[in-house]
Every structure is written in structure tokens, then in C-alpha cells.
Amino acid sequence: MKQKDFVFNIAILIFLNLLVKPFWILGIDVAVQNRVGAAAYGLYFAIFNFTYIFNVVLDMGITNFNNRNIARHTQLLSKHLSGIIVLKLLLGAAYLLVTFAVAAIIGYDSLHFKLLFWMAINQFLNTFILYLRSNVSALLMFKTDSVLSVLDRLLMIVICGILLWTNVLKTNFSIEYFIYAQTAAYSVAALTALAVVLSKSHMRKLSWNGAFFLMILKKSFPFALLYLLMAFYNRIDSVMIERLLPGEISTFEAGIYASAFRLLDALTMIAYLFSVILLPLFSKMLKEKEYLGGIINSAFSLLFFFAVTSATLLLCFKMPVLDLLYDEHVAESAAVFTFLIPCIIPISMTYIFGTLLTANGSMKLLNLSAVIGIVVNLLVNVILIPLLHARGAAIASLSTQSVMAIIQTGIAFRQLHIPIKEIPILKALIFTIILIPTALLFAKYFTGKVLWALLICAILACIIAVITRLIPLRFWKDFSRTK
């Protein structure tokens, strides 16, 4: 795939996700929290992250291994698909056992378990969709994968919109209805993705092959370990808030953390889309010994622009933005927001260089770096959550993500001998120096028209990026010429 094709495909993927996912997060998800309250949503958020941590049992690294492997050996699709589907079902059963066992050990009560069951089912369906999509993207069918990437959220918007804004329920909306809506949407999206993959394979029946299962698990184990370690330091914050703080304050603070985390989650979804294209692309290029410099330069320029612009604008306009989203506890959310939103910058860097190391098979180094991330996260959380509550968890997250970005970038440069000239450091620095005072100026004088100010600042950021050549005009020319 040429550099201009990368820009074109990432543009389509981001465009479709920007049409759907911001409305899901800022419209539906926010509406649910406003409707059920911070405490009820905080409980949901803590249990969601608890189920997310054990996703490694559901996936065992199969999705990333499969993406990398099928991108290099497309002829294996049918053979692997028939066996891996059966293996995924077995892993789903193991996942339920593990999550319920650990939940019992840490003292979950009957309400926790009621929510946990359906949220565990949702996690299974979600990871099954991601596995199926890994086949689609490995075949370089990026436009189809773009549609599949938003299908579940689009369905959730429709279902939750009906439940929230019509009288169909004839009762108060509860967090349980939110969870059931997700189950329905994930089920339809999973069946659709399965139909797409089956149409591209020659699979006619499922295959039970113990030797094949062991082979896949053995090869995917390093990916599984990395997934577990990353899930731990990425999602443990809200679980620790809910477990370390006493009484009702625990779920309240988890809810405050969730309200601040929501926008970071939305930004992370966009950054993650780069890795969806970069992983199979890097894998294929590394196998064929193609030069990586141009793609790395493009990915860095685009992601740095996105991350720094998003973080800068949201920090400069944090109070009016949060006022638009939430009915209460805005000041508390803003204190957490200040430390969470900058996380998008190091997270974006790991989606480039961590993905590059994954494609290269440097799993031992990635896993060692993830262990360091867990140690940093746990230490800072244990010290700061009792003192600063949700704000302490946000500081822990920023510390962890920054350490991980530095380590993974350093390893990538050392392992793959990437020329430093391919990273436009000076252009990125000049862009940032110009953008920050510009955004601060608009935040000072356009306090009453926040959406217009954000739009104008975003346009100015694009202009600054072109002037500083962080994103040169050739990007737009390549995009316009690509069919």
C-alpha cells in the first residue's frame, strides 16, 4: 500500500467513526449518566472495566496474532477461521468462570453479579467482532472494516435513543436497559461481521482440532500476555477507586472519573483506528522488507496533530465543554479532566510505535515495558487515590501512559533503526508553540460561544499545521487523487 493509500483509508475510517461514535459517547452515553446519576453509572463503569481486564481470557492474543498472520499469509484464512471460532467459544466459557470467580473473591454482591453477567456476555460479543474484523483488515479490506467498526455503535444509538427519548418503556430508564441494548446491538453486528468473513473464505464447517488449538494458543500467548498487561494498567483505575475508597464515596468518585474519562475514551477510539490499519500494513511491509520511513512519518504527523490539537482545545475550554455535557458535578469532573485529557498524546504515540513493535514480533520487549507500566500505575494509584480520590487515579494514568510512550518509542527506534529524520520533531514543536497561545486567546474572549470557538480553533489548527508543514499540502493532494 502506498503512502497516499494509507492517508486515504485512514481518512475514510476516521470519517465514518466521527459520524457515529461522538454521538454515541457525547449523546447517548452522557444522556445515560445524566438520567441514572453519577453513582449508578459509576457502578456500571467500575464493573465494565473489571470485565475488560479479563478480556485476555476471551481473546488470548488471537486477534492481534491473527491480524498479523493473515496479512502475511492470506491463504490460511479458511483453515484458521474454522478452528478459531470453536476456540473462541471455549474461551468464552472459561472467561465467564474466571470473571465470576474473581468477582466472588473481591466481594461483589448480588447487584454486582446481575450486571456482571450481561456485561461479560457483551465483552464476549465485542471481542468476537474484533476477531472477525481482524480478518477483514488483514485482507486489506479497509473500507468494509470501516463500516463494521461503527455498526455496533450505530445500532446502540438507535436502540438507546428509543429507550431514552420515547415512552416505549413506560417506566424509569435504568442502567440495566443500557446494558441490554448493548447486548442486542453487539449480537447483530457480530452476525453481520461473520457473514462478511464467510463470504471471503471457503469454510464450510467448524473444526474441532485439539492440536490446532494448542498451536494457536502457543503462538498467540505473547500477544495475550501483552493484552492482559495493557488492559490492567489501562482499566484498573476505576476498579481501584471503587475498591479503595469507603462506602458511597467509592461509586460517586468512580462516576466522576467516568465523566472525565469519557472524552479521553472518545479520542482514544480515533487514535486506535490508526493501529487498525497500521498493524497489517506494517506486518506486510516488514515481511517484504519495504522501507517504513514514509508511513511512520505520515502516521506520526497525523496522530500528533490530532492528539495535541484535541488535548489543547479541550483543556482550554474544559469548563464550558463539561457544562454542555453534564447536569451536575462539573467542577469535580474538571479537576480529573485536567490530568486525563493529556493522556491522548502518549497513547497516540504507543499506537504508532507499539503497533510497529507488535508487527515486528518484538513481544518480549513489549511485555517487559508493560510490566513497568503496571508497577508505575499501581504505585501511583495506591498512594494518590486515598489522598486525591479520582484525581489521583487520573495522575496515575497520565504517569503510566507517558512512561509507556517513552519506552516503546525508544525500543522501536533501537530495534528497527528508524532514521530520526522521519520524525518531524521541529515541525511538531513549532506547531505546538503556536497552537497553545492561539487556543488560550480564543478561550479567554469567546466564553459564551464555545462550539463556535472550538470550530474556529480547529480550523486554525489545520492552517497552522499546513504553515508549519507538520501536515504538508501533499497529504491533501494525495487524498484528492486517490480513487
Short mmCIF file of C-alpha atoms in Angstrom, two decimals:
data_model
loop_
_atom_site.label_atom_id
_atom_site.label_comp_id
_atom_site.label_asym_id
_atom_site.label_seq_id
_atom_site.Cartn_x
_atom_site.Cartn_y
_atom_site.Cartn_z
CA MET A 1 0.00 0.00 0.00
CA LYS A 2 1.40 3.39 -0.97
CA GLN A 3 1.65 6.31 1.43
CA LYS A 4 -1.25 8.12 -0.23
CA ASP A 5 -3.41 4.99 0.08
CA PHE A 6 -2.70 4.93 3.82
CA VAL A 7 -3.85 8.56 4.13
CA PHE A 8 -6.98 7.83 2.07
CA ASN A 9 -8.01 4.74 4.04
CA ILE A 10 -7.36 6.28 7.44
CA ALA A 11 -9.42 9.30 6.32
CA ILE A 12 -12.41 7.07 5.45
CA LEU A 13 -12.09 5.14 8.71
CA ILE A 14 -11.93 8.31 10.80
CA PHE A 15 -14.75 9.98 8.86
CA LEU A 16 -17.20 7.13 9.48
CA ASN A 17 -16.24 6.90 13.13
CA LEU A 18 -16.60 10.67 13.57
CA LEU A 19 -20.11 10.42 12.16
CA VAL A 20 -21.20 7.81 14.70
CA LYS A 21 -19.02 7.43 17.79
CA PRO A 22 -19.01 11.03 19.06
CA PHE A 23 -22.82 10.96 19.08
CA TRP A 24 -22.73 7.65 20.93
CA ILE A 25 -20.33 8.91 23.58
CA LEU A 26 -21.42 12.53 23.91
CA GLY A 27 -25.10 11.97 23.18
CA ILE A 28 -26.22 8.52 24.35
CA ASP A 29 -23.55 7.69 26.95
CA VAL A 30 -23.75 11.15 28.55
CA ALA A 31 -27.55 11.03 28.49
CA VAL A 32 -27.50 7.69 30.29
CA GLN A 33 -25.23 9.03 33.06
CA ASN A 34 -27.35 12.16 33.42
CA ARG A 35 -30.51 10.01 33.60
CA VAL A 36 -29.33 7.35 36.09
CA GLY A 37 -26.95 9.52 38.16
CA ALA A 38 -23.21 9.50 38.88
CA ALA A 39 -23.36 6.70 41.49
CA ALA A 40 -25.32 4.22 39.33
CA TYR A 41 -23.19 4.96 36.29
CA GLY A 42 -20.04 4.77 38.43
CA LEU A 43 -21.01 1.23 39.47
CA TYR A 44 -21.57 0.29 35.81
CA PHE A 45 -18.26 1.87 34.81
CA ALA A 46 -16.28 0.04 37.51
CA ILE A 47 -17.82 -3.34 36.58
CA PHE A 48 -17.29 -2.64 32.87
CA ASN A 49 -13.58 -2.07 33.46
CA PHE A 50 -13.44 -5.17 35.67
CA THR A 51 -14.83 -7.29 32.82
CA TYR A 52 -12.47 -5.56 30.38
CA ILE A 53 -9.38 -6.54 32.37
CA PHE A 54 -10.18 -10.25 31.90
CA ASN A 55 -10.74 -9.90 28.16
CA VAL A 56 -7.40 -11.62 27.76
CA VAL A 57 -9.14 -14.91 28.61
CA LEU A 58 -11.62 -14.27 25.79
CA ASP A 59 -9.01 -13.40 23.22
CA MET A 60 -5.68 -14.89 24.38
CA GLY A 61 -3.94 -12.60 21.90
CA ILE A 62 -5.64 -14.32 18.98
CA THR A 63 -6.94 -11.12 17.35
CA ASN A 64 -3.56 -9.38 17.04
CA PHE A 65 -1.78 -12.61 16.13
CA ASN A 66 -4.45 -13.38 13.51
CA ASN A 67 -4.29 -9.88 12.02
CA ARG A 68 -0.51 -10.07 11.65
CA ASN A 69 -0.53 -13.69 10.44
CA ILE A 70 -3.35 -13.45 7.86
CA ALA A 71 -1.87 -10.22 6.48
CA ARG A 72 1.30 -12.20 5.75
CA HIS A 73 -0.37 -15.50 4.73
CA THR A 74 -3.88 -14.82 3.33
CA GLN A 75 -4.21 -18.42 2.12
CA LEU A 76 -4.61 -19.56 5.75
CA LEU A 77 -7.90 -17.71 6.28
CA SER A 78 -10.31 -20.63 5.76
CA LYS A 79 -8.24 -23.14 7.74
CA HIS A 80 -7.74 -20.84 10.72
CA LEU A 81 -11.30 -19.47 10.73
CA SER A 82 -12.97 -22.88 11.17
CA GLY A 83 -10.83 -23.73 14.17
CA ILE A 84 -10.55 -20.34 15.84
CA ILE A 85 -14.34 -19.85 16.00
CA VAL A 86 -14.61 -23.04 18.07
CA LEU A 87 -11.66 -21.96 20.19
CA LYS A 88 -13.31 -18.57 20.82
CA LEU A 89 -16.44 -20.30 22.12
CA LEU A 90 -14.35 -22.40 24.53
CA LEU A 91 -12.52 -19.29 25.71
CA GLY A 92 -15.90 -17.58 26.24
CA ALA A 93 -16.91 -20.28 28.72
CA ALA A 94 -13.55 -20.02 30.50
CA TYR A 95 -13.94 -16.23 30.67
CA LEU A 96 -17.29 -16.49 32.47
CA LEU A 97 -15.79 -18.86 35.04
CA VAL A 98 -12.77 -16.61 35.68
CA THR A 99 -14.68 -13.33 35.97
CA PHE A 100 -17.28 -14.78 38.33
CA ALA A 101 -14.62 -16.47 40.46
CA VAL A 102 -12.55 -13.30 40.85
CA ALA A 103 -15.71 -11.23 41.45
CA ALA A 104 -16.63 -13.55 44.32
CA ILE A 105 -13.12 -13.30 45.77
CA ILE A 106 -13.11 -9.48 45.83
CA GLY A 107 -16.57 -9.33 47.41
CA TYR A 108 -19.07 -8.47 44.68
CA ASP A 109 -22.69 -8.65 45.89
CA SER A 110 -25.89 -9.75 44.11
CA LEU A 111 -26.35 -6.43 42.26
CA HIS A 112 -22.74 -6.60 41.03
CA PHE A 113 -23.27 -10.15 39.77
CA LYS A 114 -26.53 -9.27 37.98
CA LEU A 115 -24.79 -6.56 35.98
CA LEU A 116 -21.61 -8.61 35.62
CA PHE A 117 -23.32 -11.47 33.77
CA TRP A 118 -24.71 -9.37 30.93
CA MET A 119 -21.61 -7.20 30.72
CA ALA A 120 -19.48 -10.34 30.43
CA ILE A 121 -21.71 -11.53 27.55
CA ASN A 122 -21.21 -8.14 25.91
CA GLN A 123 -17.45 -8.43 26.26
CA PHE A 124 -17.56 -11.84 24.55
CA LEU A 125 -19.59 -10.48 21.65
CA ASN A 126 -17.33 -7.45 21.32
CA THR A 127 -14.13 -9.49 21.20
CA PHE A 128 -15.73 -11.88 18.69
CA ILE A 129 -16.49 -8.89 16.45
CA LEU A 130 -12.89 -7.68 16.81
CA TYR A 131 -11.57 -11.12 15.83
CA LEU A 132 -13.78 -11.21 12.74
CA ARG A 133 -12.71 -7.68 11.83
CA SER A 134 -9.05 -8.70 12.18
CA ASN A 135 -9.61 -11.00 9.19
CA VAL A 136 -11.24 -8.22 7.19
CA SER A 137 -8.43 -5.72 7.83
CA ALA A 138 -5.75 -8.40 7.30
CA LEU A 139 -7.18 -8.83 3.80
CA LEU A 140 -6.69 -5.04 3.43
CA MET A 141 -10.47 -4.57 3.03
CA PHE A 142 -10.27 -1.30 4.95
CA LYS A 143 -13.48 0.24 3.61
CA THR A 144 -15.53 -2.79 4.72
CA ASP A 145 -13.77 -2.79 8.07
CA SER A 146 -14.60 0.92 8.42
CA VAL A 147 -18.32 0.14 8.14
CA LEU A 148 -18.06 -2.79 10.58
CA SER A 149 -16.18 -0.58 13.05
CA VAL A 150 -19.24 1.67 13.55
CA LEU A 151 -22.10 -0.80 13.07
CA ASP A 152 -22.46 -1.82 16.72
CA ARG A 153 -22.46 1.79 17.94
CA LEU A 154 -24.93 2.83 15.23
CA LEU A 155 -27.34 0.13 16.38
CA MET A 156 -26.86 1.13 20.02
CA ILE A 157 -27.68 4.74 19.17
CA VAL A 158 -30.97 3.67 17.60
CA ILE A 159 -31.96 1.31 20.44
CA CYS A 160 -30.89 3.57 23.30
CA GLY A 161 -32.37 6.62 21.60
CA ILE A 162 -35.77 4.91 21.50
CA LEU A 163 -35.47 3.84 25.16
CA LEU A 164 -34.27 7.25 26.37
CA TRP A 165 -36.42 9.65 24.40
CA THR A 166 -39.73 7.84 23.86
CA ASN A 167 -42.31 6.36 26.20
CA VAL A 168 -41.81 2.80 24.99
CA LEU A 169 -40.52 1.64 28.42
CA LYS A 170 -43.41 3.17 30.41
CA THR A 171 -41.03 3.22 33.40
CA ASN A 172 -37.83 4.94 34.51
CA PHE A 173 -34.72 4.23 32.46
CA SER A 174 -32.21 2.18 34.46
CA ILE A 175 -28.62 1.15 33.85
CA GLU A 176 -29.81 -2.40 33.13
CA TYR A 177 -31.64 -1.23 29.99
CA PHE A 178 -28.40 0.36 28.79
CA ILE A 179 -26.61 -2.97 29.15
CA TYR A 180 -29.39 -4.95 27.39
CA ALA A 181 -29.31 -2.51 24.47
CA GLN A 182 -25.61 -3.18 24.06
CA THR A 183 -26.23 -6.95 24.03
CA ALA A 184 -28.74 -6.61 21.20
CA ALA A 185 -26.51 -4.33 19.12
CA TYR A 186 -23.39 -6.47 19.56
CA SER A 187 -25.34 -9.60 18.53
CA VAL A 188 -26.48 -8.09 15.23
CA ALA A 189 -23.01 -6.64 14.50
CA ALA A 190 -21.34 -10.00 15.22
CA LEU A 191 -23.64 -11.84 12.82
CA THR A 192 -23.00 -9.23 10.12
CA ALA A 193 -19.22 -9.43 10.52
CA LEU A 194 -19.41 -13.22 10.43
CA ALA A 195 -21.34 -13.11 7.16
CA VAL A 196 -18.68 -10.83 5.61
CA VAL A 197 -15.79 -13.07 6.64
CA LEU A 198 -17.56 -16.24 5.50
CA SER A 199 -18.13 -14.69 2.09
CA LYS A 200 -14.35 -14.27 1.70
CA SER A 201 -13.40 -17.74 2.90
CA HIS A 202 -14.03 -21.31 1.78
CA MET A 203 -15.03 -22.51 5.25
CA ARG A 204 -17.94 -24.93 5.19
CA LYS A 205 -17.97 -26.30 8.73
CA LEU A 206 -16.45 -25.73 12.14
CA SER A 207 -13.39 -27.73 13.07
CA TRP A 208 -12.52 -29.32 16.42
CA ASN A 209 -8.77 -29.88 16.45
CA GLY A 210 -7.00 -30.00 19.79
CA ALA A 211 -3.52 -29.82 18.25
CA PHE A 212 -4.55 -26.75 16.23
CA PHE A 213 -5.98 -25.06 19.36
CA LEU A 214 -2.71 -25.62 21.23
CA MET A 215 -0.68 -24.32 18.28
CA ILE A 216 -2.75 -21.13 18.04
CA LEU A 217 -2.64 -20.53 21.80
CA LYS A 218 1.11 -21.11 21.88
CA LYS A 219 1.76 -18.67 19.04
CA SER A 220 -0.67 -16.07 20.36
CA PHE A 221 0.45 -16.31 24.02
CA PRO A 222 2.90 -13.36 23.83
CA PHE A 223 0.07 -11.26 22.36
CA ALA A 224 -2.27 -12.47 25.12
CA LEU A 225 0.20 -11.56 27.83
CA LEU A 226 0.65 -8.09 26.34
CA TYR A 227 -3.12 -7.62 26.14
CA LEU A 228 -3.53 -8.62 29.78
CA LEU A 229 -0.79 -6.30 30.99
CA MET A 230 -2.04 -3.36 28.92
CA ALA A 231 -5.66 -3.94 29.94
CA PHE A 232 -4.53 -3.95 33.56
CA TYR A 233 -2.81 -0.57 33.55
CA ASN A 234 -5.35 1.00 31.16
CA ARG A 235 -8.51 -0.05 33.01
CA ILE A 236 -7.61 -0.73 36.64
CA ASP A 237 -8.03 2.92 37.75
CA SER A 238 -11.81 2.93 38.19
CA VAL A 239 -11.76 -0.54 39.77
CA MET A 240 -9.21 0.66 42.34
CA ILE A 241 -11.27 3.79 43.05
CA GLU A 242 -14.34 1.66 43.75
CA ARG A 243 -12.36 -0.80 45.91
CA LEU A 244 -10.01 1.57 47.78
CA LEU A 245 -12.48 4.26 48.83
CA PRO A 246 -15.11 3.68 51.53
CA GLY A 247 -18.91 3.43 51.17
CA GLU A 248 -20.91 5.51 48.72
CA ILE A 249 -17.98 7.80 48.02
CA SER A 250 -16.37 4.95 46.05
CA THR A 251 -19.09 4.72 43.37
CA PHE A 252 -19.51 8.51 43.34
CA GLU A 253 -15.80 9.05 42.66
CA ALA A 254 -15.85 6.27 40.05
CA GLY A 255 -18.70 8.15 38.37
CA ILE A 256 -16.72 11.40 38.43
CA TYR A 257 -13.76 9.60 36.91
CA ALA A 258 -16.05 8.13 34.24
CA SER A 259 -17.42 11.56 33.31
CA ALA A 260 -13.89 12.90 32.82
CA PHE A 261 -12.67 9.70 31.12
CA ARG A 262 -15.47 9.71 28.55
CA LEU A 263 -13.90 12.31 26.26
CA LEU A 264 -10.48 10.66 26.54
CA ASP A 265 -12.15 7.39 25.57
CA ALA A 266 -13.65 9.07 22.50
CA LEU A 267 -10.27 10.46 21.46
CA THR A 268 -8.57 7.12 22.09
CA MET A 269 -11.06 5.43 19.75
CA ILE A 270 -9.90 7.71 16.94
CA ALA A 271 -6.21 7.11 17.70
CA TYR A 272 -6.86 3.35 17.86
CA LEU A 273 -8.16 3.43 14.29
CA PHE A 274 -4.62 4.16 13.11
CA SER A 275 -3.40 0.91 14.64
CA VAL A 276 -6.20 -0.99 12.85
CA ILE A 277 -4.63 -0.05 9.52
CA LEU A 278 -1.01 0.15 10.68
CA LEU A 279 -0.73 -3.38 12.13
CA PRO A 280 -1.46 -5.37 8.92
CA LEU A 281 0.31 -2.71 6.87
CA PHE A 282 3.48 -2.80 8.98
CA SER A 283 3.37 -6.61 9.05
CA LYS A 284 3.21 -6.89 5.28
CA MET A 285 5.89 -4.23 4.74
CA LEU A 286 8.25 -5.84 7.26
CA LYS A 287 7.82 -9.25 5.61
CA GLU A 288 8.56 -7.77 2.19
CA LYS A 289 11.40 -5.63 3.63
CA GLU A 290 9.86 -2.37 2.38
CA TYR A 291 11.06 0.99 3.69
CA LEU A 292 8.91 2.10 6.64
CA GLY A 293 10.04 5.71 6.91
CA GLY A 294 7.31 7.32 4.81
CA ILE A 295 4.42 5.56 6.59
CA ILE A 296 5.91 6.30 10.03
CA ASN A 297 6.29 9.98 9.08
CA SER A 298 2.69 10.19 7.88
CA ALA A 299 1.28 8.37 10.91
CA PHE A 300 3.29 10.47 13.36
CA SER A 301 2.34 13.76 11.70
CA LEU A 302 -1.37 12.97 11.56
CA LEU A 303 -1.61 11.48 15.06
CA PHE A 304 0.50 14.19 16.69
CA PHE A 305 -1.67 16.84 15.07
CA PHE A 306 -4.84 15.10 16.22
CA ALA A 307 -3.65 14.42 19.78
CA VAL A 308 -2.08 17.80 20.54
CA THR A 309 -4.94 19.76 18.95
CA SER A 310 -7.59 17.75 20.82
CA ALA A 311 -5.81 17.97 24.18
CA THR A 312 -5.06 21.68 23.83
CA LEU A 313 -8.59 22.73 22.81
CA LEU A 314 -10.32 20.57 25.42
CA LEU A 315 -8.08 21.82 28.22
CA CYS A 316 -8.53 25.46 27.21
CA PHE A 317 -12.33 25.06 27.05
CA LYS A 318 -12.77 22.38 29.72
CA MET A 319 -15.35 24.15 31.91
CA PRO A 320 -17.73 25.21 29.12
CA VAL A 321 -17.37 21.80 27.42
CA LEU A 322 -18.17 19.90 30.61
CA ASP A 323 -21.04 22.32 31.33
CA LEU A 324 -22.54 21.36 27.97
CA LEU A 325 -22.28 17.65 28.74
CA TYR A 326 -23.26 17.22 32.38
CA ASP A 327 -26.03 18.40 34.64
CA GLU A 328 -24.03 18.22 37.88
CA HIS A 329 -20.57 17.76 39.46
CA VAL A 330 -18.88 19.75 36.67
CA ALA A 331 -16.14 21.23 38.90
CA GLU A 332 -15.22 17.79 40.27
CA SER A 333 -15.08 16.35 36.74
CA ALA A 334 -12.93 19.26 35.53
CA ALA A 335 -10.28 18.57 38.20
CA VAL A 336 -9.95 14.99 36.92
CA PHE A 337 -10.28 16.05 33.28
CA THR A 338 -7.16 18.25 33.58
CA PHE A 339 -4.93 15.21 34.07
CA LEU A 340 -6.80 12.67 31.93
CA ILE A 341 -7.11 14.50 28.60
CA PRO A 342 -3.32 14.97 28.07
CA CYS A 343 -3.08 11.15 28.12
CA ILE A 344 -4.18 11.14 24.48
CA ILE A 345 -0.71 12.37 23.42
CA PRO A 346 1.36 9.45 24.82
CA ILE A 347 -1.44 7.00 23.95
CA SER A 348 -1.26 8.13 20.31
CA MET A 349 2.49 7.53 20.23
CA THR A 350 2.05 3.98 21.54
CA TYR A 351 -0.49 3.33 18.79
CA ILE A 352 2.29 4.01 16.28
CA PHE A 353 5.44 2.57 17.84
CA GLY A 354 3.78 -0.13 19.94
CA THR A 355 1.94 -1.31 16.83
CA LEU A 356 5.20 -1.27 14.86
CA LEU A 357 6.88 -3.45 17.51
CA THR A 358 3.87 -5.80 17.51
CA ALA A 359 4.11 -6.17 13.73
CA ASN A 360 7.84 -6.85 14.12
CA GLY A 361 7.17 -9.59 16.66
CA SER A 362 9.08 -7.82 19.47
CA MET A 363 6.68 -9.20 22.05
CA LYS A 364 9.18 -9.87 24.84
CA LEU A 365 10.27 -6.24 24.92
CA LEU A 366 6.68 -5.02 24.73
CA ASN A 367 5.66 -7.27 27.62
CA LEU A 368 8.58 -6.12 29.75
CA SER A 369 7.63 -2.50 29.11
CA ALA A 370 4.01 -3.27 30.05
CA VAL A 371 5.17 -4.75 33.39
CA ILE A 372 6.89 -1.44 34.10
CA GLY A 373 3.63 0.33 33.24
CA ILE A 374 1.70 -1.79 35.75
CA VAL A 375 4.22 -1.11 38.51
CA VAL A 376 4.05 2.64 37.90
CA ASN A 377 0.24 2.58 37.75
CA LEU A 378 -0.25 0.57 40.92
CA LEU A 379 2.24 2.58 42.95
CA VAL A 380 0.80 5.95 41.99
CA ASN A 381 -2.80 4.76 42.39
CA VAL A 382 -2.24 3.24 45.84
CA ILE A 383 -0.55 6.43 47.03
CA LEU A 384 -2.83 9.04 45.44
CA ILE A 385 -6.37 7.56 45.36
CA PRO A 386 -6.82 7.71 49.18
CA LEU A 387 -5.50 11.31 49.14
CA LEU A 388 -6.93 12.77 45.92
CA HIS A 389 -9.64 10.24 45.01
CA ALA A 390 -10.49 10.27 41.28
CA ARG A 391 -7.93 13.00 40.59
CA GLY A 392 -5.21 10.71 41.97
CA ALA A 393 -6.24 7.97 39.53
CA ALA A 394 -6.05 10.47 36.67
CA ILE A 395 -2.49 11.45 37.66
CA ALA A 396 -1.61 7.74 37.78
CA SER A 397 -2.99 7.26 34.27
CA LEU A 398 -1.02 10.20 32.84
CA SER A 399 2.16 9.00 34.53
CA THR A 400 1.73 5.46 33.21
CA GLN A 401 0.89 6.42 29.63
CA SER A 402 3.83 8.83 29.45
CA VAL A 403 6.29 6.20 30.69
CA MET A 404 4.92 3.65 28.21
CA ALA A 405 5.18 6.03 25.25
CA ILE A 406 8.80 6.90 26.05
CA ILE A 407 9.81 3.26 26.48
CA GLN A 408 8.06 1.91 23.37
CA THR A 409 9.27 4.75 21.15
CA GLY A 410 12.83 4.19 22.34
CA ILE A 411 12.62 0.43 21.74
CA ALA A 412 11.18 0.93 18.24
CA PHE A 413 13.97 3.30 17.23
CA ARG A 414 16.62 0.95 18.61
CA GLN A 415 15.17 -2.31 17.24
CA LEU A 416 14.23 -1.14 13.75
CA HIS A 417 16.90 1.53 13.21
CA ILE A 418 14.35 4.18 12.27
CA PRO A 419 16.10 7.34 10.98
CA ILE A 420 15.36 10.24 13.32
CA LYS A 421 14.77 12.42 10.23
CA GLU A 422 11.49 10.57 9.63
CA ILE A 423 10.00 12.10 12.81
CA PRO A 424 9.27 15.81 12.19
CA ILE A 425 10.18 16.86 15.75
CA LEU A 426 10.96 20.52 14.99
CA LYS A 427 7.76 20.98 12.97
CA ALA A 428 5.74 19.36 15.77
CA LEU A 429 7.35 21.64 18.36
CA ILE A 430 6.71 24.82 16.34
CA PHE A 431 3.11 23.73 15.71
CA THR A 432 2.53 23.24 19.46
CA ILE A 433 4.16 26.56 20.41
CA ILE A 434 1.86 28.44 18.02
CA LEU A 435 -1.31 26.46 18.79
CA ILE A 436 -1.36 26.79 22.60
CA PRO A 437 -1.44 30.62 22.85
CA THR A 438 -3.93 30.76 19.98
CA ALA A 439 -6.33 28.44 21.82
CA LEU A 440 -5.85 30.27 25.12
CA LEU A 441 -6.69 33.56 23.41
CA PHE A 442 -9.93 32.19 21.98
CA ALA A 443 -10.85 30.60 25.32
CA LYS A 444 -10.47 33.99 27.01
CA TYR A 445 -12.60 36.03 24.59
CA PHE A 446 -15.18 33.51 23.30
CA THR A 447 -16.52 32.14 26.56
CA GLY A 448 -20.19 32.38 25.53
CA LYS A 449 -19.89 30.63 22.18
CA VAL A 450 -17.85 27.56 22.98
CA LEU A 451 -18.86 25.39 20.00
CA TRP A 452 -18.10 28.15 17.50
CA ALA A 453 -14.80 28.87 19.27
CA LEU A 454 -13.83 25.20 19.14
CA LEU A 455 -14.70 25.00 15.45
CA ILE A 456 -12.69 28.12 14.61
CA CYS A 457 -9.75 26.90 16.69
CA ALA A 458 -9.83 23.54 14.93
CA ILE A 459 -9.75 25.25 11.53
CA LEU A 460 -6.88 27.46 12.70
CA ALA A 461 -5.04 24.35 13.92
CA CYS A 462 -5.32 22.88 10.41
CA ILE A 463 -3.93 26.10 8.93
CA ILE A 464 -1.08 26.16 11.45
CA ALA A 465 -0.29 22.52 10.66
CA VAL A 466 -0.04 23.33 6.95
CA ILE A 467 2.02 26.50 7.51
CA THR A 468 4.49 24.68 9.77
CA ARG A 469 4.47 21.73 7.31
CA LEU A 470 3.58 19.31 10.06
CA ILE A 471 0.87 18.18 7.64
CA PRO A 472 2.15 19.28 4.21
CA LEU A 473 -0.18 20.03 1.34
CA ARG A 474 0.90 16.83 -0.43
CA PHE A 475 -1.26 14.89 2.07
CA TRP A 476 -4.36 16.63 0.74
CA LYS A 477 -3.21 16.28 -2.88
CA ASP A 478 -2.59 12.54 -2.40
CA PHE A 479 -6.01 12.14 -0.83
CA SER A 480 -7.82 14.04 -3.60
CA ARG A 481 -6.12 11.94 -6.30
CA THR A 482 -6.89 8.58 -4.67
CA LYS A 483 -9.92 6.75 -6.00
#
